[in-house]
Amino acid sequence: MPTLSSAMVRENNHFTVLRLALALAVVLSHAFSVTTGTIEDEPLTRATGFTLGEHAVNGFFAISGFLVTMSFDRRGFRDYVLARALRIAPGLIVATLVVALVFGSVMTVLPLGTYWRSEGVWRFIVATLTTYKSNIALPGVFENNPFRFPMGTVWTLKYEVLCYGGVLLLGVTGLLRSRIFAAALVGGLFVALLALAWTDPAVPKGIETALRLPLIFACGGALYVWRDTVRLSAMIVVAFAALTFLLASTALYTPLLFTGTAYAMIWIALSPALSRWSLEPRQDLSYGTYLYGWPVQQSLHALFPLVAPLALLVPALVLTLAIASLSWMGVEKPALALKARALGRRTLKTIEPAAP
């Protein structure tokens, strides 16, 4: 059972391919909600209480917590801020403009001139880029879809950016490297979620999410801080899974599910058994897949409203990956190159997390 620290120096890891798998899981999950308008139709909802997409977002936040904490630890204040801005902003800005000005122009039922003059188009752009609102509609777009909003996944970026700010605050105050503080932060969020589930089993989704995502991010960060001590073991993954299953009807279910997910994601990414093979793709399509999957699926459903959810999945994946590849080559990769030049050194692949 190697430590995380010893596993991190191996030549191969699987952070990039794991993020892509999680992004594709989000697209698969949305194949149901986009066409039916309800998450209850998604197979994992009844079995686990969460959709496949929510589980995938949990995985994203675990990986992000680990890699972003490492990013500040290795870079310091100024480089960290620049790195995070250039990783998140360019792809989001271009995606918002593409959805509003290209997807919207094609899919709107309004005359094109009327659409372009509408205040709703520019309100959508500003709200998406400043407050990460995912429930804003475009004029005349997707009017007959169960959900009208064209960028249904950007809401998670609000929590991601808040977590980035938390890392920045802990970094400049010197607490980021404190093992005691890292453990206390995870423990505090764990207990808060436990208390919430204990006192109100029907807790509103928004409140649970406000604790769930920071807890998982903090778990990822704590695993990095404790990297010289924490061991990588499949048995720990199995133990978490078994304990979570046995306590599924108790208030401990969700806190255990989330902390177990965080450990499992880092185990998959760094497991020595998997690091024998280089599975990393040449292009990091996870961010583009996450951003463009929803508008592509919304467009396909608007064009073919009677087609079953899974029947649209393959064309949705093909189109989404194609657009994500264009985003990577035309936007994200140049931004990373600019970041590398600005930082004055070659960017390390292992410290370039893509946001969910």
Short mmCIF file of C-alpha atoms in Angstrom, two decimals:
data_model
loop_
_atom_site.label_atom_id
_atom_site.label_comp_id
_atom_site.label_asym_id
_atom_site.label_seq_id
_atom_site.Cartn_x
_atom_site.Cartn_y
_atom_site.Cartn_z
CA MET A 1 0.00 0.00 0.00
CA PRO A 2 2.02 3.01 -1.22
CA THR A 3 1.41 6.47 0.15
CA LEU A 4 -0.17 9.13 -2.02
CA SER A 5 3.15 10.94 -2.04
CA SER A 6 5.03 7.99 -3.50
CA ALA A 7 2.29 7.33 -6.05
CA MET A 8 2.36 10.95 -7.23
CA VAL A 9 5.94 10.67 -8.48
CA ARG A 10 5.09 7.83 -10.87
CA GLU A 11 5.16 8.69 -14.54
CA ASN A 12 1.50 7.85 -15.20
CA ASN A 13 -1.63 9.06 -13.50
CA HIS A 14 -5.21 9.08 -14.70
CA PHE A 15 -6.60 12.44 -13.65
CA THR A 16 -7.35 13.58 -17.20
CA VAL A 17 -9.07 10.41 -18.38
CA LEU A 18 -10.98 10.19 -15.10
CA ARG A 19 -12.28 13.74 -15.50
CA LEU A 20 -13.37 12.93 -19.05
CA ALA A 21 -15.20 9.81 -17.83
CA LEU A 22 -16.98 11.92 -15.21
CA ALA A 23 -17.97 14.54 -17.80
CA LEU A 24 -19.36 11.80 -20.06
CA ALA A 25 -21.29 10.42 -17.08
CA VAL A 26 -22.92 13.84 -16.69
CA VAL A 27 -24.00 13.75 -20.34
CA LEU A 28 -25.38 10.24 -19.89
CA SER A 29 -27.30 11.33 -16.80
CA HIS A 30 -28.78 14.35 -18.56
CA ALA A 31 -30.08 12.17 -21.38
CA PHE A 32 -32.99 11.43 -19.05
CA SER A 33 -33.69 14.80 -17.41
CA VAL A 34 -33.41 16.79 -20.64
CA THR A 35 -36.15 14.75 -22.27
CA THR A 36 -38.42 14.08 -19.29
CA GLY A 37 -37.94 17.16 -17.10
CA THR A 38 -37.43 15.14 -13.93
CA ILE A 39 -34.39 13.58 -12.31
CA GLU A 40 -36.46 10.77 -10.80
CA ASP A 41 -36.35 8.96 -14.13
CA GLU A 42 -32.58 8.65 -13.90
CA PRO A 43 -31.79 5.05 -12.84
CA LEU A 44 -29.41 5.82 -9.95
CA THR A 45 -31.73 8.29 -8.24
CA ARG A 46 -33.93 5.67 -6.59
CA ALA A 47 -31.01 3.39 -5.78
CA THR A 48 -28.64 5.96 -4.26
CA GLY A 49 -30.62 9.16 -3.77
CA PHE A 50 -28.45 10.94 -6.32
CA THR A 51 -28.29 10.91 -10.10
CA LEU A 52 -25.28 9.64 -12.01
CA GLY A 53 -24.59 13.27 -12.87
CA GLU A 54 -24.51 14.26 -9.21
CA HIS A 55 -22.13 11.40 -8.43
CA ALA A 56 -19.93 12.58 -11.30
CA VAL A 57 -19.92 16.16 -10.00
CA ASN A 58 -18.89 14.77 -6.60
CA GLY A 59 -15.96 13.08 -8.32
CA PHE A 60 -15.00 16.32 -10.04
CA PHE A 61 -14.90 18.19 -6.75
CA ALA A 62 -12.76 15.51 -5.08
CA ILE A 63 -10.19 15.66 -7.89
CA SER A 64 -10.34 19.44 -7.97
CA GLY A 65 -9.78 19.70 -4.22
CA PHE A 66 -6.69 17.51 -4.48
CA LEU A 67 -5.17 19.20 -7.53
CA VAL A 68 -6.07 22.79 -6.67
CA THR A 69 -4.59 22.44 -3.18
CA MET A 70 -1.45 21.06 -4.81
CA SER A 71 -1.49 23.95 -7.26
CA PHE A 72 -1.34 26.58 -4.52
CA ASP A 73 1.21 24.57 -2.55
CA ARG A 74 3.53 24.43 -5.55
CA ARG A 75 2.82 27.83 -7.07
CA GLY A 76 2.14 30.35 -4.34
CA PHE A 77 -0.32 33.24 -4.34
CA ARG A 78 0.23 35.09 -7.62
CA ASP A 79 0.78 32.09 -9.85
CA TYR A 80 -2.21 30.33 -8.29
CA VAL A 81 -4.62 33.17 -9.06
CA LEU A 82 -3.37 33.45 -12.64
CA ALA A 83 -3.51 29.70 -13.16
CA ARG A 84 -7.06 29.37 -11.89
CA ALA A 85 -8.32 32.35 -13.88
CA LEU A 86 -6.83 31.12 -17.14
CA ARG A 87 -8.15 27.61 -16.58
CA ILE A 88 -11.75 28.58 -15.87
CA ALA A 89 -12.51 31.87 -17.60
CA PRO A 90 -11.57 31.45 -21.29
CA GLY A 91 -13.54 28.25 -21.85
CA LEU A 92 -16.57 29.58 -19.98
CA ILE A 93 -16.59 32.92 -21.78
CA VAL A 94 -16.38 31.34 -25.22
CA ALA A 95 -18.95 28.66 -24.36
CA THR A 96 -21.42 31.29 -23.13
CA LEU A 97 -20.98 33.36 -26.29
CA VAL A 98 -21.26 30.31 -28.54
CA VAL A 99 -24.45 29.14 -26.83
CA ALA A 100 -26.04 32.60 -26.83
CA LEU A 101 -24.99 33.76 -30.29
CA VAL A 102 -24.70 30.52 -32.28
CA PHE A 103 -26.95 27.91 -30.63
CA GLY A 104 -29.49 30.58 -29.77
CA SER A 105 -29.55 32.05 -33.26
CA VAL A 106 -30.13 28.63 -34.79
CA MET A 107 -32.69 27.37 -32.29
CA THR A 108 -34.80 30.47 -31.55
CA VAL A 109 -38.32 30.70 -32.96
CA LEU A 110 -38.00 34.49 -33.13
CA PRO A 111 -36.85 36.37 -36.22
CA LEU A 112 -33.08 36.59 -36.10
CA GLY A 113 -33.04 40.37 -35.90
CA THR A 114 -35.52 40.37 -33.06
CA TYR A 115 -33.47 37.75 -31.22
CA TRP A 116 -30.22 39.68 -31.52
CA ARG A 117 -31.86 42.92 -30.34
CA SER A 118 -33.46 41.24 -27.35
CA GLU A 119 -32.22 42.27 -23.94
CA GLY A 120 -32.67 38.66 -22.87
CA VAL A 121 -29.65 37.56 -24.91
CA TRP A 122 -27.28 39.97 -23.24
CA ARG A 123 -28.88 39.41 -19.84
CA PHE A 124 -28.16 35.70 -20.30
CA ILE A 125 -24.51 36.36 -21.17
CA VAL A 126 -23.92 38.70 -18.24
CA ALA A 127 -25.73 36.52 -15.68
CA THR A 128 -23.95 33.35 -16.80
CA LEU A 129 -20.51 34.92 -16.63
CA THR A 130 -20.95 36.87 -13.41
CA THR A 131 -23.22 34.74 -11.21
CA TYR A 132 -23.01 31.31 -12.92
CA LYS A 133 -26.79 31.12 -13.19
CA SER A 134 -27.89 28.00 -15.04
CA ASN A 135 -31.65 28.61 -15.03
CA ILE A 136 -31.72 31.61 -17.40
CA ALA A 137 -33.50 31.09 -20.72
CA LEU A 138 -32.77 32.66 -24.09
CA PRO A 139 -35.61 34.38 -25.98
CA GLY A 140 -37.58 31.88 -28.06
CA VAL A 141 -35.07 29.06 -27.43
CA PHE A 142 -36.14 25.60 -26.24
CA GLU A 143 -39.66 26.88 -25.52
CA ASN A 144 -41.19 23.42 -25.79
CA ASN A 145 -38.47 21.56 -23.87
CA PRO A 146 -39.12 20.44 -20.28
CA PHE A 147 -36.25 22.74 -19.25
CA ARG A 148 -35.80 25.96 -21.18
CA PHE A 149 -32.38 27.02 -19.93
CA PRO A 150 -29.50 26.34 -22.36
CA MET A 151 -26.52 26.01 -19.96
CA GLY A 152 -27.72 23.76 -17.19
CA THR A 153 -24.34 22.77 -15.74
CA VAL A 154 -22.62 26.09 -15.00
CA TRP A 155 -24.15 26.35 -11.52
CA THR A 156 -21.43 24.10 -10.13
CA LEU A 157 -18.80 26.67 -11.12
CA LYS A 158 -20.12 28.93 -8.36
CA TYR A 159 -19.17 26.35 -5.76
CA GLU A 160 -15.91 25.61 -7.55
CA VAL A 161 -14.86 29.26 -7.49
CA LEU A 162 -15.88 29.59 -3.84
CA CYS A 163 -13.70 26.57 -3.04
CA TYR A 164 -10.85 28.15 -5.00
CA GLY A 165 -11.28 31.23 -2.82
CA GLY A 166 -11.17 29.06 0.28
CA VAL A 167 -7.86 27.52 -0.84
CA LEU A 168 -6.52 31.01 -1.52
CA LEU A 169 -7.55 32.22 1.94
CA LEU A 170 -6.04 29.21 3.68
CA GLY A 171 -2.91 29.53 1.59
CA VAL A 172 -2.19 33.16 2.41
CA THR A 173 -2.93 32.60 6.11
CA GLY A 174 -0.59 29.61 6.25
CA LEU A 175 -3.28 27.10 7.19
CA LEU A 176 -3.32 25.23 3.88
CA ARG A 177 -0.41 22.96 4.84
CA SER A 178 -1.71 22.28 8.35
CA ARG A 179 -2.69 18.65 8.74
CA ILE A 180 -4.66 19.38 11.88
CA PHE A 181 -6.66 22.13 10.20
CA ALA A 182 -7.31 19.97 7.12
CA ALA A 183 -8.63 17.15 9.29
CA ALA A 184 -10.69 19.57 11.39
CA LEU A 185 -12.23 21.16 8.29
CA VAL A 186 -13.29 17.79 6.86
CA GLY A 187 -14.54 16.68 10.27
CA GLY A 188 -16.52 19.87 10.77
CA LEU A 189 -18.23 19.64 7.37
CA PHE A 190 -18.86 15.92 7.93
CA VAL A 191 -20.54 16.59 11.28
CA ALA A 192 -22.54 19.51 9.85
CA LEU A 193 -23.91 17.33 7.06
CA LEU A 194 -24.59 14.52 9.54
CA ALA A 195 -26.46 16.88 11.86
CA LEU A 196 -28.48 18.24 8.96
CA ALA A 197 -29.48 14.76 7.82
CA TRP A 198 -30.24 13.75 11.42
CA THR A 199 -32.51 16.70 12.19
CA ASP A 200 -34.18 17.01 8.77
CA PRO A 201 -34.12 13.92 6.53
CA ALA A 202 -36.01 15.90 3.86
CA VAL A 203 -33.43 18.69 3.80
CA PRO A 204 -33.75 20.99 0.76
CA LYS A 205 -31.42 20.07 -2.08
CA GLY A 206 -29.80 23.50 -2.18
CA ILE A 207 -28.76 23.39 1.47
CA GLU A 208 -27.40 19.87 1.13
CA THR A 209 -25.42 20.86 -1.96
CA ALA A 210 -23.94 23.85 -0.14
CA LEU A 211 -22.40 21.39 2.33
CA ARG A 212 -21.87 18.41 0.01
CA LEU A 213 -19.58 20.02 -2.55
CA PRO A 214 -17.34 21.86 -0.05
CA LEU A 215 -17.03 18.64 1.99
CA ILE A 216 -15.91 16.63 -1.02
CA PHE A 217 -13.54 19.39 -2.16
CA ALA A 218 -12.11 19.59 1.37
CA CYS A 219 -11.64 15.80 1.40
CA GLY A 220 -9.62 16.03 -1.80
CA GLY A 221 -7.53 18.85 -0.36
CA ALA A 222 -6.99 16.99 2.91
CA LEU A 223 -5.80 13.90 1.04
CA TYR A 224 -3.13 16.06 -0.59
CA VAL A 225 -2.12 17.63 2.73
CA TRP A 226 -1.87 14.15 4.31
CA ARG A 227 -0.23 12.63 1.20
CA ASP A 228 2.84 11.40 3.10
CA THR A 229 0.65 9.38 5.47
CA VAL A 230 -2.49 8.29 3.61
CA ARG A 231 -2.16 4.93 1.85
CA LEU A 232 -3.65 3.89 -1.48
CA SER A 233 -5.61 0.70 -0.99
CA ALA A 234 -8.49 -0.95 -2.79
CA MET A 235 -9.53 -2.39 0.56
CA ILE A 236 -10.21 1.12 1.87
CA VAL A 237 -12.44 1.77 -1.13
CA VAL A 238 -14.29 -1.49 -0.49
CA ALA A 239 -14.60 -0.71 3.23
CA PHE A 240 -16.11 2.70 2.49
CA ALA A 241 -18.55 1.15 0.01
CA ALA A 242 -19.60 -1.59 2.43
CA LEU A 243 -20.04 0.79 5.35
CA THR A 244 -22.04 3.21 3.21
CA PHE A 245 -24.31 0.40 2.03
CA LEU A 246 -24.86 -0.94 5.55
CA LEU A 247 -25.73 2.52 6.88
CA ALA A 248 -27.84 3.58 3.89
CA SER A 249 -30.94 4.09 6.03
CA THR A 250 -29.20 6.28 8.60
CA ALA A 251 -28.05 9.88 8.76
CA LEU A 252 -24.47 8.70 8.22
CA TYR A 253 -25.25 7.61 4.66
CA THR A 254 -24.57 10.86 2.81
CA PRO A 255 -21.43 11.93 4.72
CA LEU A 256 -19.92 8.46 4.24
CA LEU A 257 -20.92 8.39 0.58
CA PHE A 258 -19.24 11.72 -0.09
CA THR A 259 -16.00 11.05 1.81
CA GLY A 260 -15.78 7.57 0.31
CA THR A 261 -16.25 9.04 -3.17
CA ALA A 262 -13.41 11.49 -2.58
CA TYR A 263 -10.99 8.75 -1.56
CA ALA A 264 -12.10 6.48 -4.42
CA MET A 265 -11.46 9.19 -7.03
CA ILE A 266 -7.91 9.78 -5.85
CA TRP A 267 -7.32 6.03 -5.59
CA ILE A 268 -8.43 5.53 -9.21
CA ALA A 269 -6.27 8.40 -10.42
CA LEU A 270 -3.09 7.30 -8.62
CA SER A 271 -3.51 3.55 -8.12
CA PRO A 272 -0.23 1.73 -8.86
CA ALA A 273 -2.21 -1.12 -10.41
CA LEU A 274 -3.59 1.28 -13.02
CA SER A 275 -0.49 3.45 -13.44
CA ARG A 276 1.25 0.66 -15.35
CA TRP A 277 -0.65 1.85 -18.41
CA SER A 278 -0.72 5.33 -19.88
CA LEU A 279 -4.41 6.00 -20.48
CA GLU A 280 -4.20 9.77 -20.61
CA PRO A 281 -5.67 11.29 -23.81
CA ARG A 282 -3.74 13.90 -25.73
CA GLN A 283 -6.60 16.35 -25.42
CA ASP A 284 -8.31 17.25 -22.15
CA LEU A 285 -11.94 17.34 -23.27
CA SER A 286 -13.54 17.18 -19.84
CA TYR A 287 -14.28 20.89 -19.38
CA GLY A 288 -15.66 21.33 -22.90
CA THR A 289 -17.74 18.17 -22.58
CA TYR A 290 -19.17 19.42 -19.30
CA LEU A 291 -20.03 22.86 -20.69
CA TYR A 292 -21.40 21.88 -24.10
CA GLY A 293 -23.13 18.58 -23.29
CA TRP A 294 -26.31 20.21 -21.98
CA PRO A 295 -26.89 22.70 -24.85
CA VAL A 296 -26.22 19.95 -27.40
CA GLN A 297 -28.73 17.65 -25.70
CA GLN A 298 -31.27 20.44 -25.38
CA SER A 299 -30.92 21.20 -29.10
CA LEU A 300 -31.32 17.57 -30.13
CA HIS A 301 -34.41 17.16 -27.99
CA ALA A 302 -35.92 20.35 -29.43
CA LEU A 303 -35.32 19.04 -32.96
CA PHE A 304 -36.46 15.46 -32.24
CA PRO A 305 -38.90 15.71 -29.30
CA LEU A 306 -40.42 12.25 -29.80
CA VAL A 307 -37.14 10.32 -29.80
CA ALA A 308 -36.36 8.29 -26.66
CA PRO A 309 -33.65 9.59 -24.29
CA LEU A 310 -31.06 6.88 -24.96
CA ALA A 311 -31.63 7.05 -28.72
CA LEU A 312 -30.30 10.63 -28.68
CA LEU A 313 -27.35 9.77 -26.46
CA VAL A 314 -24.92 8.63 -29.16
CA PRO A 315 -25.39 11.66 -31.44
CA ALA A 316 -25.24 13.89 -28.36
CA LEU A 317 -21.92 12.38 -27.30
CA VAL A 318 -20.46 12.62 -30.80
CA LEU A 319 -21.44 16.26 -31.23
CA THR A 320 -20.40 17.19 -27.70
CA LEU A 321 -16.95 15.62 -28.02
CA ALA A 322 -16.44 17.28 -31.41
CA ILE A 323 -17.27 20.71 -29.97
CA ALA A 324 -15.19 19.99 -26.86
CA SER A 325 -12.24 19.16 -29.10
CA LEU A 326 -12.63 22.50 -30.89
CA SER A 327 -12.83 24.22 -27.52
CA TRP A 328 -9.65 22.48 -26.36
CA MET A 329 -7.66 23.28 -29.50
CA GLY A 330 -8.96 26.80 -30.03
CA VAL A 331 -9.49 28.09 -26.49
CA GLU A 332 -8.30 25.99 -23.56
CA LYS A 333 -4.95 24.78 -24.90
CA PRO A 334 -3.88 28.29 -25.99
CA ALA A 335 -4.94 29.59 -22.58
CA LEU A 336 -2.79 26.94 -20.89
CA ALA A 337 0.11 27.86 -23.17
CA LEU A 338 -0.34 31.51 -22.20
CA LYS A 339 -0.37 30.48 -18.58
CA ALA A 340 2.85 28.51 -18.99
CA ARG A 341 4.55 31.50 -20.60
CA ALA A 342 3.23 33.86 -17.94
CA LEU A 343 4.50 31.61 -15.18
CA GLY A 344 7.87 31.37 -16.88
CA ARG A 345 8.12 27.61 -16.83
CA ARG A 346 6.63 24.54 -18.46
CA THR A 347 3.20 23.73 -17.06
CA LEU A 348 3.02 20.39 -15.27
CA LYS A 349 0.18 18.18 -16.47
CA THR A 350 -0.44 16.83 -13.00
CA ILE A 351 -1.38 20.21 -11.59
CA GLU A 352 -3.85 21.34 -14.23
CA PRO A 353 -7.32 20.52 -12.89
CA ALA A 354 -10.31 21.13 -15.18
CA ALA A 355 -13.28 22.52 -13.40
CA PRO A 356 -16.62 20.86 -13.29
#
